[in-house]
Structures are given as C-alpha cells and as structure tokens.
CSV table of C-alpha atoms in Angstrom, one decimal:
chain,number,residue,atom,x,y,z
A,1370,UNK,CA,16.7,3.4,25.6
A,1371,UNK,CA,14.2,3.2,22.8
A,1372,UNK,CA,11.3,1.0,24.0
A,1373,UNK,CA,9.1,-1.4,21.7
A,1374,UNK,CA,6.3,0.8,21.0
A,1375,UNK,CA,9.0,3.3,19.5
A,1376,UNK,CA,10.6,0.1,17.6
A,1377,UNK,CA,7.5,-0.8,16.1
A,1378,UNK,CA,6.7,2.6,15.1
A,1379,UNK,CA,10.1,3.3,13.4
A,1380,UNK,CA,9.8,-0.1,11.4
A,1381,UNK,CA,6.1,0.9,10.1
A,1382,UNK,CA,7.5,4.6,9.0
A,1383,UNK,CA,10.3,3.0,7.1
A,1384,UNK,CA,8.3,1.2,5.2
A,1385,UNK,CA,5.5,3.6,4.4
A,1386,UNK,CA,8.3,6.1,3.3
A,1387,UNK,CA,9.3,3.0,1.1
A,1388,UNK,CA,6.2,2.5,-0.4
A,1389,UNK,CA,6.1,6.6,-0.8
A,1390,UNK,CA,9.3,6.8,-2.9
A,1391,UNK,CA,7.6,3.2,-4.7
A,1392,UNK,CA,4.4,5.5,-5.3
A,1393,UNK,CA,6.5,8.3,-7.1
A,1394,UNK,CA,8.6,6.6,-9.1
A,1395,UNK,CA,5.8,4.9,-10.3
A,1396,UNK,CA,4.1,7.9,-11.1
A,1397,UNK,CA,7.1,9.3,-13.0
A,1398,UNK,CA,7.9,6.5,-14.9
A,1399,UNK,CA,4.2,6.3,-16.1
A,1400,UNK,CA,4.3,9.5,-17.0
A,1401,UNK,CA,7.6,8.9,-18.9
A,1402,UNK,CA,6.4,6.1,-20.5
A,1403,UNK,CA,3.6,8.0,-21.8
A,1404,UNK,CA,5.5,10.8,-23.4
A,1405,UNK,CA,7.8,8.6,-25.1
A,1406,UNK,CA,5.5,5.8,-25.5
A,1407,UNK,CA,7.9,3.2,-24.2
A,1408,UNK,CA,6.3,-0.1,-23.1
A,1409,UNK,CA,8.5,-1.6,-21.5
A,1410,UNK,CA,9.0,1.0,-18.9
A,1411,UNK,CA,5.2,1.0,-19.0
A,1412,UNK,CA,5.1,-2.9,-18.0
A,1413,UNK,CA,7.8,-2.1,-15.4
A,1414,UNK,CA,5.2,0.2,-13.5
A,1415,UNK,CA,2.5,-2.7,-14.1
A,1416,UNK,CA,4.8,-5.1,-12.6
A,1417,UNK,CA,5.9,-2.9,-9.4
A,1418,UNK,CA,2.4,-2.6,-9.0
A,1419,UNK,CA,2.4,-6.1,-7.0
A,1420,UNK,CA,5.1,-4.9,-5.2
A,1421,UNK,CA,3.1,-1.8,-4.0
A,1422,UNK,CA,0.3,-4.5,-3.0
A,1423,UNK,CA,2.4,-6.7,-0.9
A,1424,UNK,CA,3.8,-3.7,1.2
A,1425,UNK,CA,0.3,-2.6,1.7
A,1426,UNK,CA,-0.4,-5.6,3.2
A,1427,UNK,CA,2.5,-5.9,4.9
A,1428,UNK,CA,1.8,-1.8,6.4
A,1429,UNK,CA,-1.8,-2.9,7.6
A,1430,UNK,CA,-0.8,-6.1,9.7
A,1431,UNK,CA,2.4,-3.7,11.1
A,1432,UNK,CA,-0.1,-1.2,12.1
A,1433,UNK,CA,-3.1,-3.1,13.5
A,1434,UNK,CA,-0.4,-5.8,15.6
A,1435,UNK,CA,1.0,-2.9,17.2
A,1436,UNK,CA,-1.8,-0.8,17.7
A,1437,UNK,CA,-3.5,-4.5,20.0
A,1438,UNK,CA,-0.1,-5.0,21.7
A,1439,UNK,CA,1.4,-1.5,22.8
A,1440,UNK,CA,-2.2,0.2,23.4
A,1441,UNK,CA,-1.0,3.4,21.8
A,1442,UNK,CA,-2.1,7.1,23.3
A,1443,UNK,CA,-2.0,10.6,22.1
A,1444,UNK,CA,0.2,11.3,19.3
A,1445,UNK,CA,1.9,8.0,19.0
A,1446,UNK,CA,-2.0,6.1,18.6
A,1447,UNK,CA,-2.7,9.3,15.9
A,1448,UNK,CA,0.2,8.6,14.3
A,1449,UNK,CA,-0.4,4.5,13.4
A,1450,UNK,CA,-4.2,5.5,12.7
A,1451,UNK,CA,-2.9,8.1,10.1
A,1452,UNK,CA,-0.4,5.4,8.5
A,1453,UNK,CA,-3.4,2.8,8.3
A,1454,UNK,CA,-5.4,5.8,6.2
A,1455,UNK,CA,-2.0,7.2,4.2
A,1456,UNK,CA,-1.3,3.6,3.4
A,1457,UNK,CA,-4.5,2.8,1.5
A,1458,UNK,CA,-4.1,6.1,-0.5
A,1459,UNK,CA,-0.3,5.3,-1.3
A,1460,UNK,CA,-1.3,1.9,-2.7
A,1461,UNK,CA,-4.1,3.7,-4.7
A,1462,UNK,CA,-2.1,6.0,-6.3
A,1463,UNK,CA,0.4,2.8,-7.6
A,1464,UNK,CA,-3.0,1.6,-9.0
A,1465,UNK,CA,-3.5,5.1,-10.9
A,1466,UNK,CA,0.2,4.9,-12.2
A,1467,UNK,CA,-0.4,1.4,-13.3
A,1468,UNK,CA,-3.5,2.1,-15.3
A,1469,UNK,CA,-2.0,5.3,-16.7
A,1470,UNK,CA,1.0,3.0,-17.9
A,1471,UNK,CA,-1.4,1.0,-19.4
A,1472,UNK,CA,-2.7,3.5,-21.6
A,1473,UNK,CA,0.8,4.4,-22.6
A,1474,UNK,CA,0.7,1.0,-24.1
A,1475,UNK,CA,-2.9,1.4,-25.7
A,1476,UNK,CA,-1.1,4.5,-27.0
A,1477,UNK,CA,1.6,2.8,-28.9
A,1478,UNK,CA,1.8,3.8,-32.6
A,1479,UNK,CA,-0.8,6.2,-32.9
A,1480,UNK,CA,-0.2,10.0,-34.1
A,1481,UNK,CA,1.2,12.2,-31.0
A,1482,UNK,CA,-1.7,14.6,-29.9
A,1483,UNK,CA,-0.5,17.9,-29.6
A,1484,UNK,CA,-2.0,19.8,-26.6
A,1485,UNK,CA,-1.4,23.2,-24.6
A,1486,UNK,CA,-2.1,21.1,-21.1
A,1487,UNK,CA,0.8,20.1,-19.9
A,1488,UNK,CA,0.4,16.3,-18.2
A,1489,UNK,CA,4.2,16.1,-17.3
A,1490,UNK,CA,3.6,19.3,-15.5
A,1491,UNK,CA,0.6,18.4,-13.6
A,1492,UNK,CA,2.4,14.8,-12.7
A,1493,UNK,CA,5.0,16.8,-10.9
A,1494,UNK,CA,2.5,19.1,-9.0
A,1495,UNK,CA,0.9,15.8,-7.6
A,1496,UNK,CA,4.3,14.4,-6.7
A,1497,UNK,CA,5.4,17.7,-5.0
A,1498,UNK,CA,2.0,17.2,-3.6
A,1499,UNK,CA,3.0,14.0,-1.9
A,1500,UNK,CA,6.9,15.1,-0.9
A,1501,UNK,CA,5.3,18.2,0.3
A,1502,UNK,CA,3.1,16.1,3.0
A,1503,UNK,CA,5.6,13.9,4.4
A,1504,UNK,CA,8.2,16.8,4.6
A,1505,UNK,CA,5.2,18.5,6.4
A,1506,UNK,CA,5.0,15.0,8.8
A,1507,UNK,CA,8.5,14.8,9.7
A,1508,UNK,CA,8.9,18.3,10.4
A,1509,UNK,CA,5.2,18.3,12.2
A,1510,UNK,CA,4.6,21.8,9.9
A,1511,UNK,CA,1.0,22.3,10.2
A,1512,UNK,CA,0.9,25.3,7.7
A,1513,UNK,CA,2.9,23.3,5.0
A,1514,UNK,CA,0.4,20.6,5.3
A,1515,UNK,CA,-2.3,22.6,4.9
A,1516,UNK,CA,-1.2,24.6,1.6
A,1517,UNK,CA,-1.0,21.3,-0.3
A,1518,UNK,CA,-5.0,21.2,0.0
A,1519,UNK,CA,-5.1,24.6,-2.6
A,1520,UNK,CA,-2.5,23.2,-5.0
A,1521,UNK,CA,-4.8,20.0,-5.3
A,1522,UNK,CA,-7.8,22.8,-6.5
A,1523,UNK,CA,-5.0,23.8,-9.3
A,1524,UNK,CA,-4.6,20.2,-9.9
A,1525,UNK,CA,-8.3,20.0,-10.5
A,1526,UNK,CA,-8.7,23.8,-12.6
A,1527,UNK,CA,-6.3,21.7,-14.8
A,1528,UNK,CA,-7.4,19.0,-15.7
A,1529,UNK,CA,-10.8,21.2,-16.5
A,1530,UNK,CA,-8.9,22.8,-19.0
A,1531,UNK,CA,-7.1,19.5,-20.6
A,1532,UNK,CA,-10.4,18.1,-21.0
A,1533,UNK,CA,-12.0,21.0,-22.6
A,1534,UNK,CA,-9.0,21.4,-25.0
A,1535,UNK,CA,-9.3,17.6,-26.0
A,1536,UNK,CA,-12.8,17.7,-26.6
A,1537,UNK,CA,-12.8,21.0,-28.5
A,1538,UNK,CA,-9.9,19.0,-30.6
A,1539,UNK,CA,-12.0,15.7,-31.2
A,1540,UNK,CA,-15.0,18.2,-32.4
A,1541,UNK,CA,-12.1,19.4,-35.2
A,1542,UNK,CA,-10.7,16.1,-35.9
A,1543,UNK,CA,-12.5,12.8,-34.9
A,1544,UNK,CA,-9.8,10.7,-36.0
A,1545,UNK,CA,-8.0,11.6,-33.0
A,1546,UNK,CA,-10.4,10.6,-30.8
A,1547,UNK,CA,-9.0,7.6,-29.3
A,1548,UNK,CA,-5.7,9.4,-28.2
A,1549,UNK,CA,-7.7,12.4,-26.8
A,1550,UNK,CA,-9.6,10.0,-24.5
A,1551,UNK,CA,-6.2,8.5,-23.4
A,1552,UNK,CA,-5.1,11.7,-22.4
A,1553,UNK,CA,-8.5,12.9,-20.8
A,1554,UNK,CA,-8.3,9.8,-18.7
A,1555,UNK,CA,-4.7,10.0,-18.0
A,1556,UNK,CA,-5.4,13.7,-16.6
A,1557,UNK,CA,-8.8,12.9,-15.0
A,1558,UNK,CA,-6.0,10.1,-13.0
A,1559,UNK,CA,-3.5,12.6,-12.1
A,1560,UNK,CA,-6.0,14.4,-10.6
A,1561,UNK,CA,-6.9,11.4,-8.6
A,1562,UNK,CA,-3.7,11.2,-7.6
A,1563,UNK,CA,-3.8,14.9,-6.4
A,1564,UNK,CA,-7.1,14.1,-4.2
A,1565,UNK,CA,-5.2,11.1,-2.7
A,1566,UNK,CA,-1.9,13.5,-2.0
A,1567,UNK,CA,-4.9,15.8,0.1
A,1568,UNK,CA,-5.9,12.9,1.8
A,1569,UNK,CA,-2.2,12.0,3.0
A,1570,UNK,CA,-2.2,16.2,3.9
A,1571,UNK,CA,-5.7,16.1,6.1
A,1572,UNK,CA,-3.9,13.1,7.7
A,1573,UNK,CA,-0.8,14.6,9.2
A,1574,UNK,CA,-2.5,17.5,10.0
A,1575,UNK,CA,-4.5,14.8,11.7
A,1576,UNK,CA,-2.1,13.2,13.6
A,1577,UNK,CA,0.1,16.7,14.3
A,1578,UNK,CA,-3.2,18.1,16.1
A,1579,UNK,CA,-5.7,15.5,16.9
A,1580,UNK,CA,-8.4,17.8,14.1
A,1581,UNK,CA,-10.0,16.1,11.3
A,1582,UNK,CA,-10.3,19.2,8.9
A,1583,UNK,CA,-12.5,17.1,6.5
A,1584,UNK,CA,-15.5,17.1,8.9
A,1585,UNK,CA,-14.0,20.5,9.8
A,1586,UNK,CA,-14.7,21.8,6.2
A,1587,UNK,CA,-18.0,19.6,6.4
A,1588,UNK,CA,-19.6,21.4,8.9
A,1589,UNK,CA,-18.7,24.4,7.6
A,1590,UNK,CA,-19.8,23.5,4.2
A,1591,UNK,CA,-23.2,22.8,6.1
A,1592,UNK,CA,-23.6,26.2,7.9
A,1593,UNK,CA,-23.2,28.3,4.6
C-alpha cells in the first residue's frame, strides 16, 4: 500500500514534469516565433509565462509542506531537495523563453539577418539537454546525467561563434545592427538555458548519489 510520504512525492513529480514539458514548449515556440517572426505565438509564450509562475509556486509549498510533515531521509529527502533546486531553474528558463519571444516581436518587420549559427539548432541541444536529465532521473542513470554537463560547453563554444559572426557582420553593415543584437541576445539566452539544463543534471546526480559535483569540480578547480 503506498503510504503518504510516497503520495506526496508522486503528486510533486507530476507536476514538475508538467512544468518540464511547459518549459520546452515554451522554448520551442519562442524559437518558432523567432524564425518566422509570428507574434502572436510570441505573446502566447509571454502569456504561459504566468502559468509557469503559478506552478512554481505551487512546486515550492508541495515541497517544503511535505518535507515539515513526513521528515524525509536518504533518497526520498534528496529527491524533494533536488525538486525545490530543479524547480527554480525550470521557471527560469520560461523566463528566458519569454524574453526571447519578446525579441521576436522587437524583430517584427525588419530585414532577416542571414547567419551561419544555427539558433534553431542550438534551441534543440538545450531541450535535449533538459529531456536528457529527467530521462537520466527516472532511469537513476548516473552516466547520462553526467554527459549533459559537456554538451552545455558545446552550447557555450556556440554561442562564441554566433556572437563573433554577428559582430564581424555589424563591422560590414551597421544598418543591421539592431537585428544582430536580437540574435546575440537570443543566443547569449539559449545558452542560459543550457547552464540551467546543467543545473537540473548536477541535481539528479545529486539526488541519485548523495554528491554535489559542483563543489566536487570546485575543489578541484582549487587544487590545480
């Protein structure tokens, strides 16, 4: 017979897998709205953005209620402390999508910029990023969790090279200038969004183990 701390655990998991699959089709449809500069799928993402919010919220009081009332241990009390962290970076990331849907409407009429970086490209990384870590949770797959860390330095080697391609192209052409910026700060978000995806990764490892690799990496940062 499931008991109530098990009850409580399942309810909080449905919903931070809800607010995952919010967080991603956020993402997508940002990213969509850019490319085809549609606003109104742009003010969609603005809109689920309160959504996002409210479910943090929601998450948060889930978490610390049951963490007072059932006095979790071991894996179970590692598992709501990794929600409380992965929750804060899910509702970040629906921030990012919302400001990079923004810009898709800031966007609106001016010339296409042609580039050779490849934003939808690097949006799907990060969301693979994010599938990728909760595949690795529900399977408790240490190893998978733990390769997402060197995509999110690919992530970051490309938005490096967006940004240099962009500025090199508004040396060329200065009217372009304001749609380059757009795009250097919609890249400089995705990768955001790939340093929030790590964060989710450190955490399962987290609760799979009981290690926090960051301080891990810290120290030996430290001793080089």
């Amino acid at each position: 017979m499931i008991t109530h701390l098990e009850h409580e655990i399942e309810n909080i998991k449905r919903k931070v897998f809800t607010m995952t699959d919010a967080a991603i089709e956020a993402i997508n449809d940002s990213i969509d709205a850019l490319m085809t500069l549609d606003d109104k799928l742009a003010a969609k993402v603005i809109q689920g953005d309160t959504r996002i919010d409210k479910l943090e919220i929601q998450i948060d009081d889930d978490c610390v209620r049951t963490l007072v009332t059932q006095q979790p241990a071991a894996s179970d009390l590692r598992l709501i402390l990794s929600f409380l962290k992965i929750n804060t970076d899910l509702e970040r990331i629906a921030d990012i999508a919302a400001n990079i849907a923004k810009e898709a409407i800031r966007l609106e009429g001016r010339p296409r910029v042609t580039t050779t970086g490849d934003i939808p490209a690097m949006a799907a990384t990060c969301v693979n990023m994010i599938k990728t870590a909760f595949e690795a949770m529900t399977t408790r797959d240490v190893s998978m969790a733990a390769e997402i860390i060197s995509v999110d330095r690919e992530v970051d080697e490309l938005n490096i090279q967006l940004y240099r391609e962009l500025f090199a192209m508004m040396g060329d052409n200065p009217q372009i200038m304001p749609q380059a910026l757009g795009l250097i700060m919609v890249a400089k978000s995705l990768e955001r969004i790939g340093d929030h995806a790590k964060n989710i990764a450190e955490r399962v490892i987290y609760y799979i183990e009981g290690v926090d690799i960051r301080k891990e990496n810290k120290d030996h940062s430290d001793n080089k």
